[in-house]
Structure formats: C-alpha cells, structure tokens
mmCIF file of C-alpha atoms in Angstrom:
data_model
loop_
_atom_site.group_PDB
_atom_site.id
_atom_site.type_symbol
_atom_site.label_atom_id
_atom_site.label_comp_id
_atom_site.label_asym_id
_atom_site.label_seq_id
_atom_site.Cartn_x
_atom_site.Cartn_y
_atom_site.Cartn_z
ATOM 1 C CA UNK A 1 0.000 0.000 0.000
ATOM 2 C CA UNK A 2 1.747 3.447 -0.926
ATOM 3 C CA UNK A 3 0.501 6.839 -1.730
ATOM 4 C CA UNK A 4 2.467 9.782 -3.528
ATOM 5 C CA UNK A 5 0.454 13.645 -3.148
ATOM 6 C CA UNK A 6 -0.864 15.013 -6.429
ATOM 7 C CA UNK A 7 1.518 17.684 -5.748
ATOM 8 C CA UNK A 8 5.027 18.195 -7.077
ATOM 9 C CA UNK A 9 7.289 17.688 -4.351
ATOM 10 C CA UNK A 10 10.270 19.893 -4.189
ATOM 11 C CA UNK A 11 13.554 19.093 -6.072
ATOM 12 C CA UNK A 12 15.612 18.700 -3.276
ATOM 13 C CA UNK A 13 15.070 15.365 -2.434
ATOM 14 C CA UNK A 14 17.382 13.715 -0.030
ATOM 15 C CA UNK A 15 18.463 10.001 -0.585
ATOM 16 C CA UNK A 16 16.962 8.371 2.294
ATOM 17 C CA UNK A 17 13.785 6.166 3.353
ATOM 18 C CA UNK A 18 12.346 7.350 6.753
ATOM 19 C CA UNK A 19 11.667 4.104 8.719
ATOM 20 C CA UNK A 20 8.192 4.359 10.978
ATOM 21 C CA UNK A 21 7.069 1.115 12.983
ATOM 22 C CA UNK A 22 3.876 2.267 13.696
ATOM 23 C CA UNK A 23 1.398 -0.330 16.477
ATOM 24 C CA UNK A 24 -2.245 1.465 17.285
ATOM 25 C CA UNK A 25 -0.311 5.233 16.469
ATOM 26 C CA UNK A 26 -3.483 6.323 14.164
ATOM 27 C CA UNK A 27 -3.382 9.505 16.915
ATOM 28 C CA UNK A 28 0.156 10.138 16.915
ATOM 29 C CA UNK A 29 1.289 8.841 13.227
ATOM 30 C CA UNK A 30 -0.376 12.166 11.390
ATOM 31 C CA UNK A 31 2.011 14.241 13.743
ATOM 32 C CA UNK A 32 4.916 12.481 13.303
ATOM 33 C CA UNK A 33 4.189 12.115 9.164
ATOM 34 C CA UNK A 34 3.368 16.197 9.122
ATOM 35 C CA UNK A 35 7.089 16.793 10.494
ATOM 36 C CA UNK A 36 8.672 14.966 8.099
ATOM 37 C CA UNK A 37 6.729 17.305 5.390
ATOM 38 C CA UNK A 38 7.979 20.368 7.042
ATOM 39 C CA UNK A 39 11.291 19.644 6.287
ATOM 40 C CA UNK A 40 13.646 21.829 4.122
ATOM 41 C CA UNK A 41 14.779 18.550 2.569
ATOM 42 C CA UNK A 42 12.307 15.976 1.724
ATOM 43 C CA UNK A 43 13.067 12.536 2.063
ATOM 44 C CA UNK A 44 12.913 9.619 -0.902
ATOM 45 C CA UNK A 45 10.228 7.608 0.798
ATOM 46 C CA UNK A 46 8.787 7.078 4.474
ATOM 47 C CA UNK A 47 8.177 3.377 4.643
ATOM 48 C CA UNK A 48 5.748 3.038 7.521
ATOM 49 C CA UNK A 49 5.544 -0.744 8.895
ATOM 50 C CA UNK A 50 1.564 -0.782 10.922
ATOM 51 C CA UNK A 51 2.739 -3.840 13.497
ATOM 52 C CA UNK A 52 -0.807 -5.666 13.669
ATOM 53 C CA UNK A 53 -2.591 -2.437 14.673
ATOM 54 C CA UNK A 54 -6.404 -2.155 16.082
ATOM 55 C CA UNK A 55 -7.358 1.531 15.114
ATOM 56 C CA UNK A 56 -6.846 2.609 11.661
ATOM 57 C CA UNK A 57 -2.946 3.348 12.038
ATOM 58 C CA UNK A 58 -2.374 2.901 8.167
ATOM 59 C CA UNK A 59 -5.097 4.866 6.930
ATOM 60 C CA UNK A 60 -3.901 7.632 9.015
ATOM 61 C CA UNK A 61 -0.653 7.652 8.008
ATOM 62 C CA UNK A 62 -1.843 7.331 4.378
ATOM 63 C CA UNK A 63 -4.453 10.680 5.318
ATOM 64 C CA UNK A 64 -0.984 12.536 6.437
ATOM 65 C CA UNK A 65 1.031 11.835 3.531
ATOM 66 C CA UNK A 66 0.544 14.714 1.221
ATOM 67 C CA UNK A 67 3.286 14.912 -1.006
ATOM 68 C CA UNK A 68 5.086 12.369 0.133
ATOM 69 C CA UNK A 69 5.799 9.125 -1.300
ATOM 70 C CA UNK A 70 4.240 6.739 2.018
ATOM 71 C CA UNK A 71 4.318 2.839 1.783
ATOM 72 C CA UNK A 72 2.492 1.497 4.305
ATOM 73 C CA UNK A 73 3.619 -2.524 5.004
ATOM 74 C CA UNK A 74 1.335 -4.200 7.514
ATOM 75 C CA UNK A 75 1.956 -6.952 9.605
ATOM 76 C CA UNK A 76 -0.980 -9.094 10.720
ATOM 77 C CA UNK A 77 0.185 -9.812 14.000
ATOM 78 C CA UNK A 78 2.692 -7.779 16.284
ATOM 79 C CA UNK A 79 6.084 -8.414 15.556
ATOM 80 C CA UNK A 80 7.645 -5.820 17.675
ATOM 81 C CA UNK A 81 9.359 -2.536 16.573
ATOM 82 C CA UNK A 82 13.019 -4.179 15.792
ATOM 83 C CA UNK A 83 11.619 -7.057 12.819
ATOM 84 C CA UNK A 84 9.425 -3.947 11.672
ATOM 85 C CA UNK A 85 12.063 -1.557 11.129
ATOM 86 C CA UNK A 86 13.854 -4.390 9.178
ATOM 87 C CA UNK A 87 10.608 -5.031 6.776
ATOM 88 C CA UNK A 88 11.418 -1.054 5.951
ATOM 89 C CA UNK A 89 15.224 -1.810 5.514
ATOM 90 C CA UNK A 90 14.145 -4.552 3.207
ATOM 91 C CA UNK A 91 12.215 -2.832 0.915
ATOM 92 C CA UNK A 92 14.698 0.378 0.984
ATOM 93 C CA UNK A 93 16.430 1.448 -2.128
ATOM 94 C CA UNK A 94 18.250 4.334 -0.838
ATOM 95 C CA UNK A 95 21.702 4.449 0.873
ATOM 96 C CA UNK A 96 20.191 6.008 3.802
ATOM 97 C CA UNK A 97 17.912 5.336 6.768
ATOM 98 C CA UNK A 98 16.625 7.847 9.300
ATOM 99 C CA UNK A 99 14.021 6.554 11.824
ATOM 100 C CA UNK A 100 11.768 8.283 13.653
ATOM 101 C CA UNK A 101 9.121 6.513 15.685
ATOM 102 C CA UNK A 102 5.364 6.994 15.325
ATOM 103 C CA UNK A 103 4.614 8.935 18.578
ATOM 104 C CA UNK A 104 7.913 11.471 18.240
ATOM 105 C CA UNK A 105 8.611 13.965 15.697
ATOM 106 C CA UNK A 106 11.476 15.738 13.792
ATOM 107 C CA UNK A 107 12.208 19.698 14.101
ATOM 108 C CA UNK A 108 11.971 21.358 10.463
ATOM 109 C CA UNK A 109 15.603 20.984 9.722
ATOM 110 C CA UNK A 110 16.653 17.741 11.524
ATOM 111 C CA UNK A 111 16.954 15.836 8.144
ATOM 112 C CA UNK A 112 19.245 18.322 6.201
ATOM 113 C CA UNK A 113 21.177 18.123 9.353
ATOM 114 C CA UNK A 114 22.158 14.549 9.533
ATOM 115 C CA UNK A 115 22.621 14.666 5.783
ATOM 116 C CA UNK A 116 24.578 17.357 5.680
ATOM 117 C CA UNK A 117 26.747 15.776 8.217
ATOM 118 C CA UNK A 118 26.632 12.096 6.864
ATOM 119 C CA UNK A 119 29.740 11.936 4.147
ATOM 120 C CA UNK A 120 32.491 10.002 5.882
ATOM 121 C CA UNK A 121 30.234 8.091 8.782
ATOM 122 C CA UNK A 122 28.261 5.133 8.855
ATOM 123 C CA UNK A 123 25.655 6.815 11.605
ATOM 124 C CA UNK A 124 24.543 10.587 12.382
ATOM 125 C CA UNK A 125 22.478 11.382 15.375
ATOM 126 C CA UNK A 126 20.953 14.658 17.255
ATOM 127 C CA UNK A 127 19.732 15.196 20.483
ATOM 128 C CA UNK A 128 16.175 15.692 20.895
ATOM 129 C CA UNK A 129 14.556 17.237 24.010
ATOM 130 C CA UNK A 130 11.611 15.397 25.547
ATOM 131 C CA UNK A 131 7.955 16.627 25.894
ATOM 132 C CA UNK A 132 8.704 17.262 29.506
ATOM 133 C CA UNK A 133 11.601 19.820 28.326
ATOM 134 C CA UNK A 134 14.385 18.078 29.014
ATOM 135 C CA UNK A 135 17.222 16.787 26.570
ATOM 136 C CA UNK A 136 18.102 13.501 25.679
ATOM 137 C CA UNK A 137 21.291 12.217 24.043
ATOM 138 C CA UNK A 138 23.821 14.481 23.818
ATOM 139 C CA UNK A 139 23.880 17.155 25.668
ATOM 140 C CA UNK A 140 27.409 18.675 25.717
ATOM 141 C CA UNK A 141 26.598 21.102 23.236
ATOM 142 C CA UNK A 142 29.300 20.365 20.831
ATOM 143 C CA UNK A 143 29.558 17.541 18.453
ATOM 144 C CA UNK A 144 31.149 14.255 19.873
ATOM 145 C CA UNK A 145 32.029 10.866 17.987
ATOM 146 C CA UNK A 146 30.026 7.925 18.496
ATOM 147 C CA UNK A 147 31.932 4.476 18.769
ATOM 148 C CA UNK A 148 30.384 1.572 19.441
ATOM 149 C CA UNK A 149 31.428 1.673 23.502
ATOM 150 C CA UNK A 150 29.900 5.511 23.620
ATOM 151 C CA UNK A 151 27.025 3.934 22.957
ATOM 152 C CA UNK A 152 27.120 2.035 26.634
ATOM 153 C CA UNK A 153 29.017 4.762 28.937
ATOM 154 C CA UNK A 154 28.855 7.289 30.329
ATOM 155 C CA UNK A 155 25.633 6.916 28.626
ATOM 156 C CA UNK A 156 24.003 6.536 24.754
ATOM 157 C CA UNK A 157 23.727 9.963 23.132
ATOM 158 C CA UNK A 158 22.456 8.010 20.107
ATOM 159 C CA UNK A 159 18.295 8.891 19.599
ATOM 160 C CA UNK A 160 16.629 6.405 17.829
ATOM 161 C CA UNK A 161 14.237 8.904 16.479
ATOM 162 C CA UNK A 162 17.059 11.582 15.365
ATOM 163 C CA UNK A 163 19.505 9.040 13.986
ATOM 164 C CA UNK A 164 20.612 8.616 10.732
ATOM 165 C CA UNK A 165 22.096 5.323 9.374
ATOM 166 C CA UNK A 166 24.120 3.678 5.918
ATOM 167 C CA UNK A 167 21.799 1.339 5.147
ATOM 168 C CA UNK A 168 24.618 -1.153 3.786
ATOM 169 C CA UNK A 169 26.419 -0.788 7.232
ATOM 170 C CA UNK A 170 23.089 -1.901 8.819
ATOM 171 C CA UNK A 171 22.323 -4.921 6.654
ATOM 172 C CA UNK A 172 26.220 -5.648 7.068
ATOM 173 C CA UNK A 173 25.458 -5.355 11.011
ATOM 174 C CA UNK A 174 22.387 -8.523 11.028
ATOM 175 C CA UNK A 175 19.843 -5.285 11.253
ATOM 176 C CA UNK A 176 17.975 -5.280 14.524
ATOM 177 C CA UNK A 177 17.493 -8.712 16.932
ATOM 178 C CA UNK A 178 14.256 -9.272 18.057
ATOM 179 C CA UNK A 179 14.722 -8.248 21.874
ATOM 180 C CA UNK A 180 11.771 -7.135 24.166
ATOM 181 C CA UNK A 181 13.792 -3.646 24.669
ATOM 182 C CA UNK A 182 17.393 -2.142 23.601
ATOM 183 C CA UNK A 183 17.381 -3.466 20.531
ATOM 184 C CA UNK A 184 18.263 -0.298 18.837
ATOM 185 C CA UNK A 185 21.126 0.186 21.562
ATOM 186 C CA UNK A 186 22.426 -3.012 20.581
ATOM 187 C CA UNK A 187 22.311 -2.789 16.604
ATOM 188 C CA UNK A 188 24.021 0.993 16.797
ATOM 189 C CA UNK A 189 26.985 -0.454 18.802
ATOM 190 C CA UNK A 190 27.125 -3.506 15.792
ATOM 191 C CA UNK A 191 26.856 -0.700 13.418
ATOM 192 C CA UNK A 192 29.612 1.433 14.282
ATOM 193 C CA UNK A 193 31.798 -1.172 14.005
ATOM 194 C CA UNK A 194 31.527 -0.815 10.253
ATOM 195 C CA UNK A 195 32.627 2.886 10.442
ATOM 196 C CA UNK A 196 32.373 6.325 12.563
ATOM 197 C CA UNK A 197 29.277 8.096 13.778
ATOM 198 C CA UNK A 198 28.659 11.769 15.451
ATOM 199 C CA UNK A 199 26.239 12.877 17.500
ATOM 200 C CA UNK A 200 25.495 16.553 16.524
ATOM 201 C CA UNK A 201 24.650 19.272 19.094
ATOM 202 C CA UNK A 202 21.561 21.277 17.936
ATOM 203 C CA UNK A 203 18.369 19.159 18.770
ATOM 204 C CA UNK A 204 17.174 17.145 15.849
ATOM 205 C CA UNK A 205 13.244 16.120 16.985
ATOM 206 C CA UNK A 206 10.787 15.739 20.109
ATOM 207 C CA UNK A 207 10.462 13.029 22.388
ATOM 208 C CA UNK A 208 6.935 12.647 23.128
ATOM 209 C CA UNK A 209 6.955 10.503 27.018
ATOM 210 C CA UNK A 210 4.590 7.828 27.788
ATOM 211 C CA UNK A 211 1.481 8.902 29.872
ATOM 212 C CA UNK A 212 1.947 7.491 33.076
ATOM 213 C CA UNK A 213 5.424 7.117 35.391
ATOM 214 C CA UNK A 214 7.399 4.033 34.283
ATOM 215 C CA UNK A 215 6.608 1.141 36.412
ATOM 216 C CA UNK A 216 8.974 -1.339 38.215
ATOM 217 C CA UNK A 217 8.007 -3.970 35.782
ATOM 218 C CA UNK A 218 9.091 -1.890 32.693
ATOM 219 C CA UNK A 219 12.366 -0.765 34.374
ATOM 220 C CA UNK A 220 13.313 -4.272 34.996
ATOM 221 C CA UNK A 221 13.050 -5.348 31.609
ATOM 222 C CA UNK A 222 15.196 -2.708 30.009
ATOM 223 C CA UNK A 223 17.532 -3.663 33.091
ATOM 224 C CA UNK A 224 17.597 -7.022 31.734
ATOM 225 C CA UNK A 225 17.720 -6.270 28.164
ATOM 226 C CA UNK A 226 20.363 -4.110 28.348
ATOM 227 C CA UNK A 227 22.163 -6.932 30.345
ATOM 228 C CA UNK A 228 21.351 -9.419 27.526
ATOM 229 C CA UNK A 229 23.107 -7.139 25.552
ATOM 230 C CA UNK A 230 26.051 -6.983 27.561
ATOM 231 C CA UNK A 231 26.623 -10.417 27.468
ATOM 232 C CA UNK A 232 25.778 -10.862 24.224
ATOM 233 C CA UNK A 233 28.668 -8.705 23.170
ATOM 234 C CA UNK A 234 31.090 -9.797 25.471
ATOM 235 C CA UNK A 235 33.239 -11.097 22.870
ATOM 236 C CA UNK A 236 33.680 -8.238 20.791
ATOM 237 C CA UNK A 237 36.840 -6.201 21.105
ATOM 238 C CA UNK A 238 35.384 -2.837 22.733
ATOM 239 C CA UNK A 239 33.004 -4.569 25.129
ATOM 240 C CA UNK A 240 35.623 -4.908 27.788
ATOM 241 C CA UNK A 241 35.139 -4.311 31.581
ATOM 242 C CA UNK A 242 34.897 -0.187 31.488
ATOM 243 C CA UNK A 243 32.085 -0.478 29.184
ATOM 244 C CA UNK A 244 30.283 -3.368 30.735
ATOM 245 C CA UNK A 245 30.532 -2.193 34.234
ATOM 246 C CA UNK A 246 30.110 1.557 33.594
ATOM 247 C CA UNK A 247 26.710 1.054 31.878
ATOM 248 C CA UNK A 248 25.739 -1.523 34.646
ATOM 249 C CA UNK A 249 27.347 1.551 36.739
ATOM 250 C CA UNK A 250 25.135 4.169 35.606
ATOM 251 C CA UNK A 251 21.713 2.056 35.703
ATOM 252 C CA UNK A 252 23.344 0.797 39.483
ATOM 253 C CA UNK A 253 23.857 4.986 40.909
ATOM 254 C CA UNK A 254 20.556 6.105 39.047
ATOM 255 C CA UNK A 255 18.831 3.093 41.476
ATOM 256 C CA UNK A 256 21.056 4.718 44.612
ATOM 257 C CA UNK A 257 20.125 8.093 44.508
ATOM 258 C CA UNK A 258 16.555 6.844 44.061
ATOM 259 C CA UNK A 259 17.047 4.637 46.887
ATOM 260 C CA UNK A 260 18.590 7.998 48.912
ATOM 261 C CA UNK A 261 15.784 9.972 48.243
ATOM 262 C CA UNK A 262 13.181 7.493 49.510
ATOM 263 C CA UNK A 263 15.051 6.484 52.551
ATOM 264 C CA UNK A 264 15.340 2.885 52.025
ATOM 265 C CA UNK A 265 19.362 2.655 53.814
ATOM 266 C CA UNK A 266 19.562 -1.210 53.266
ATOM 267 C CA UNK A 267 19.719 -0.409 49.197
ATOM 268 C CA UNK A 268 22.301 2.099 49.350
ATOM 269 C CA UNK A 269 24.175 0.376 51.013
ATOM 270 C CA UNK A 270 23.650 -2.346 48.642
ATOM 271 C CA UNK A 271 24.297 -0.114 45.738
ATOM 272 C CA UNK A 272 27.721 1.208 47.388
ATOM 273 C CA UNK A 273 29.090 -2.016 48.069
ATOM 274 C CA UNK A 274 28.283 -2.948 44.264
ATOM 275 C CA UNK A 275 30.697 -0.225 43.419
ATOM 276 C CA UNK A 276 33.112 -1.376 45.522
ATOM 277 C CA UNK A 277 33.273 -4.684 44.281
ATOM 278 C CA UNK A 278 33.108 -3.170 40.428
ATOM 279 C CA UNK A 279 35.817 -0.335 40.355
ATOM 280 C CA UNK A 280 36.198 -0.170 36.445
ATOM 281 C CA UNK A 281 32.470 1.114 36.614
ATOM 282 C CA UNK A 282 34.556 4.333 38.304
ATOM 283 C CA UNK A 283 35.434 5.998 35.955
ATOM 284 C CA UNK A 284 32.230 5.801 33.906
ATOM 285 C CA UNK A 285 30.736 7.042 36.796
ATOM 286 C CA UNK A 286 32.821 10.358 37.227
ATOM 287 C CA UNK A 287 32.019 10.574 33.316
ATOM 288 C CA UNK A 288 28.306 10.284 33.995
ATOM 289 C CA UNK A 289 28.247 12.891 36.599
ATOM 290 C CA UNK A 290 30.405 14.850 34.825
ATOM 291 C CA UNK A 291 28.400 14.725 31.811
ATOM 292 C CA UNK A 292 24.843 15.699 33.913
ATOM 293 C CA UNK A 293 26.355 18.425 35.158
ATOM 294 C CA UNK A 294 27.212 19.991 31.887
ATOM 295 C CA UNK A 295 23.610 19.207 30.512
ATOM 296 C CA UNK A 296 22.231 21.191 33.507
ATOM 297 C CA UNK A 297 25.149 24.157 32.919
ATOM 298 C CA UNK A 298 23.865 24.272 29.013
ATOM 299 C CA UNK A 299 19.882 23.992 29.518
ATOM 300 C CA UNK A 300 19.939 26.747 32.143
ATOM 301 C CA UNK A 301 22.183 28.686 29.522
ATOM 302 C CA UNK A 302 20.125 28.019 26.639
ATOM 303 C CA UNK A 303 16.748 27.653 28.230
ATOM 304 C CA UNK A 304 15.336 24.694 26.604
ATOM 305 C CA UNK A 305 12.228 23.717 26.768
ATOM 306 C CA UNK A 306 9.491 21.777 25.543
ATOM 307 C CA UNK A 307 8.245 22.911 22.220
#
C-alpha cells in the first residue's frame, strides 16, 4: 500500500527512506508524518511498517502523507518494533535510513542536518529534548564521535528517532534482533563497528513521554535487556570491563540516589558495596556525573524547553 500527493514535491530530495514502525499510532502517526513534510529537505520515501494495529494506524498515516511518497507494510500480528524496522530496511532502495518513531517527531531541519553531516560516517544522530523539556542524548553542546562503547558509557547519546544510518552498514550489522527492549542500543553499537558516527549538538526532533510514570516492571526489563546485551557482546573487542561495568554503573547509581531519596538505607548500602566490588564502573561514573552536570550548565544557559 503506498501513496504519492498530487503535488510536485520539491527538487531537493534527499536520498533516504524514513523508517516508521507504527502499532495502534493512528493519533500520533499524522504528527509524526506532518514533520517529516515540514522539512527543508524531503526525504525519498517514508516506509511506515503498521505492526498488527487495532485503530486505523495505516489509513492515518496514508491521510498525512501529502506529497510524500508513504508505503504502508502491515503486519498481521505484532512483531515488535526491531523485525518492523527491518521489513522497511528490506524494501529500501536508498543508501540512507533515518528513523523516527510513530509517537515522536522531527524539528523542520533535523533531516538536512544529519545529511549534511553524513559523508564520511556510517551513523549521524541529534539530540532531541523530551515533551517534559528536558534533553536527551547528547547534551554537551558540541559535536562528539560515536563508537560503538559511547554507545554504553557514560551513557548513549544516540536517539533512535534523530539518527541517521548507511543502510549497507546496517544490513552488514544482522539489522535489529528481536529483543523485548534495547534493541536499537544493541544494533548501533554492531553498526559502528563498520565505520564512525557523530552525535550533533543542535536538537534534531521531540520526544513525546509515555502517559503514566514508568513502572517497576518496565524498568526491569530494560535492566535485563540491556544486560542481555552486555553479554551478548562480550566477545567483541570494545566490550571490555569499562564499558560493561560503567553502563551496569550508571543504571546501578541512578537506582542509589533513588534509593537515597526514599530512605530505604539497606539499598544504598547495597548499591555502594556494588561499586566497591566493580571499580572499572569508576570511571564511567565520574564521566556520567560529569556529563549531567554539563547538561544542567547548558539547559539553564540556553533555556530549553518543551516545544
């Protein structure tokens, strides 16, 4: 199913297929779809994959399409959002992927961006700042190169939504495993092992959050799929004991200070005794901090907020 406006679209057509797995979006999809029109620099195709939706989802995204060329591929039951991206990469002709998820969208000139920076890498990113107003991936304010251990500690500055990709270097990389969570975390770090990345300063898109806090279920299964990941590239050659224990590090102080503020002693002292049996996750830590503290120095100085 595809659909191409009756309108010229504009010569400056960027050699990329926006990937869009889409599961019961059809209130979210049209927002996402009319950001990708407001571009300066129109992408190829936007190849959105409907993952066994309930309520209208594809003829939604079809309604938002205007000028641009939308395939809509369905898939009768849920498959999750890692085998629906790759039904996009599949059917992609271009030499570029940028993703951007159903319920987020891009600012007007996110894609000329990541194009603009894209000769010589295998991935571009940009920050994006959440609905809630604050920022999310990198937020140092300059430009920093992305390896595939940046993308584990201090923490990932690369956002899924704002990321731009070689499609060769993806297929090259087994394009995404079917995991519950972190399956984007753990193709980026395959990809980059194909080539450079950089994570650009100036915020590429919005972050729409969730309704609802996060639950402890939720939390404990991207604790555990980020583990899987872990150990499922423990043999590669930059997944040594800084990496593995700083990003266990990171999820170990965010659980500390939570534990601080709530009173519960018996856990901190749980927590602190996990750093003192892991001291490689050390200097990830200072990193981490390090890094937070400059995100707070350039949101007060730039006074971010939601859009």
């Amino acid at each position: 199913m595809s659909h191409a406006g009756e309108h010229d679209r504009p010569s400056d057509v960027a050699d990329v297929t926006v990937v869009m797995p889409a599961r019961d979006g059809a209130a979210t999809v049209g927002r996402a779809i009319a950001s990708i029109r407001r571009q300066t620099r129109l992408p190829a195709r936007v190849v959105v994959v409907d993952d066994g939706s309930r309520d209208g989802t594809a003829d939604a995204a079809l309604a938002a399409a205007g000028p641009l060329d939308v395939q809509i591929l369905v898939n009768e039951q849920p498959m999750g959002s890692g085998p629906s991206r790759n039904r996009a990469v599949e059917v992609a002709t271009t030499r570029w992927l940028a993703f951007l998820d159903c319920d987020d969208e891009w600012l007007p000139g996110h894609l000329a961006a990541v194009m603009d920076a894209a000769p010589g890498h295998v991935l571009v990113t940009a920050p994006a700042v959440d609905s809630a107003g604050h920022p999310r991936g990198n937020t140092s304010g300059r430009a920093v190169r992305v390896t595939s251990a940046r993308c584990f500690v201090p923490d990932n500055v690369v956002v899924t939504s704002c990321t731009l990709v070689a499609r060769q270097a993806v297929v090259d990389a087994g394009a995404f495993r079917a995991l519950r969570r972190a399956q984007d975390l753990d193709l980026w770090a395959r990809v980059l092992e194909h080539g450079t990345g950089v994570a650009l300063a100036q915020p590429g898109g919005v972050y729409h959050l969730r309704p609802g806090p996060p639950t402890q279920t939720s939390n404990d299964i991207d604790r555990e799929c980020v583990q899987q990941v872990l150990r499922d590239n423990a043999g590669r050659p930059w997944m040594n004991a800084r990496v593995r224990d700083g990003c266990l590090g990171r999820m170990e102080w965010d659980d500390l200070r939570l534990a601080q503020r709530e009173g519960r002693r018996p856990d901190v002292v749980r927590h602190l005794r996990w750093f003192a049996a892991h001291p490689a996750a050390i200097p990830g830590l200072v990193q981490l901090l390090a890094t937070r503290r400059s995100a707070r120095r350039h949101l007060a100085r730039t006074g971010a907020g939601a859009p």
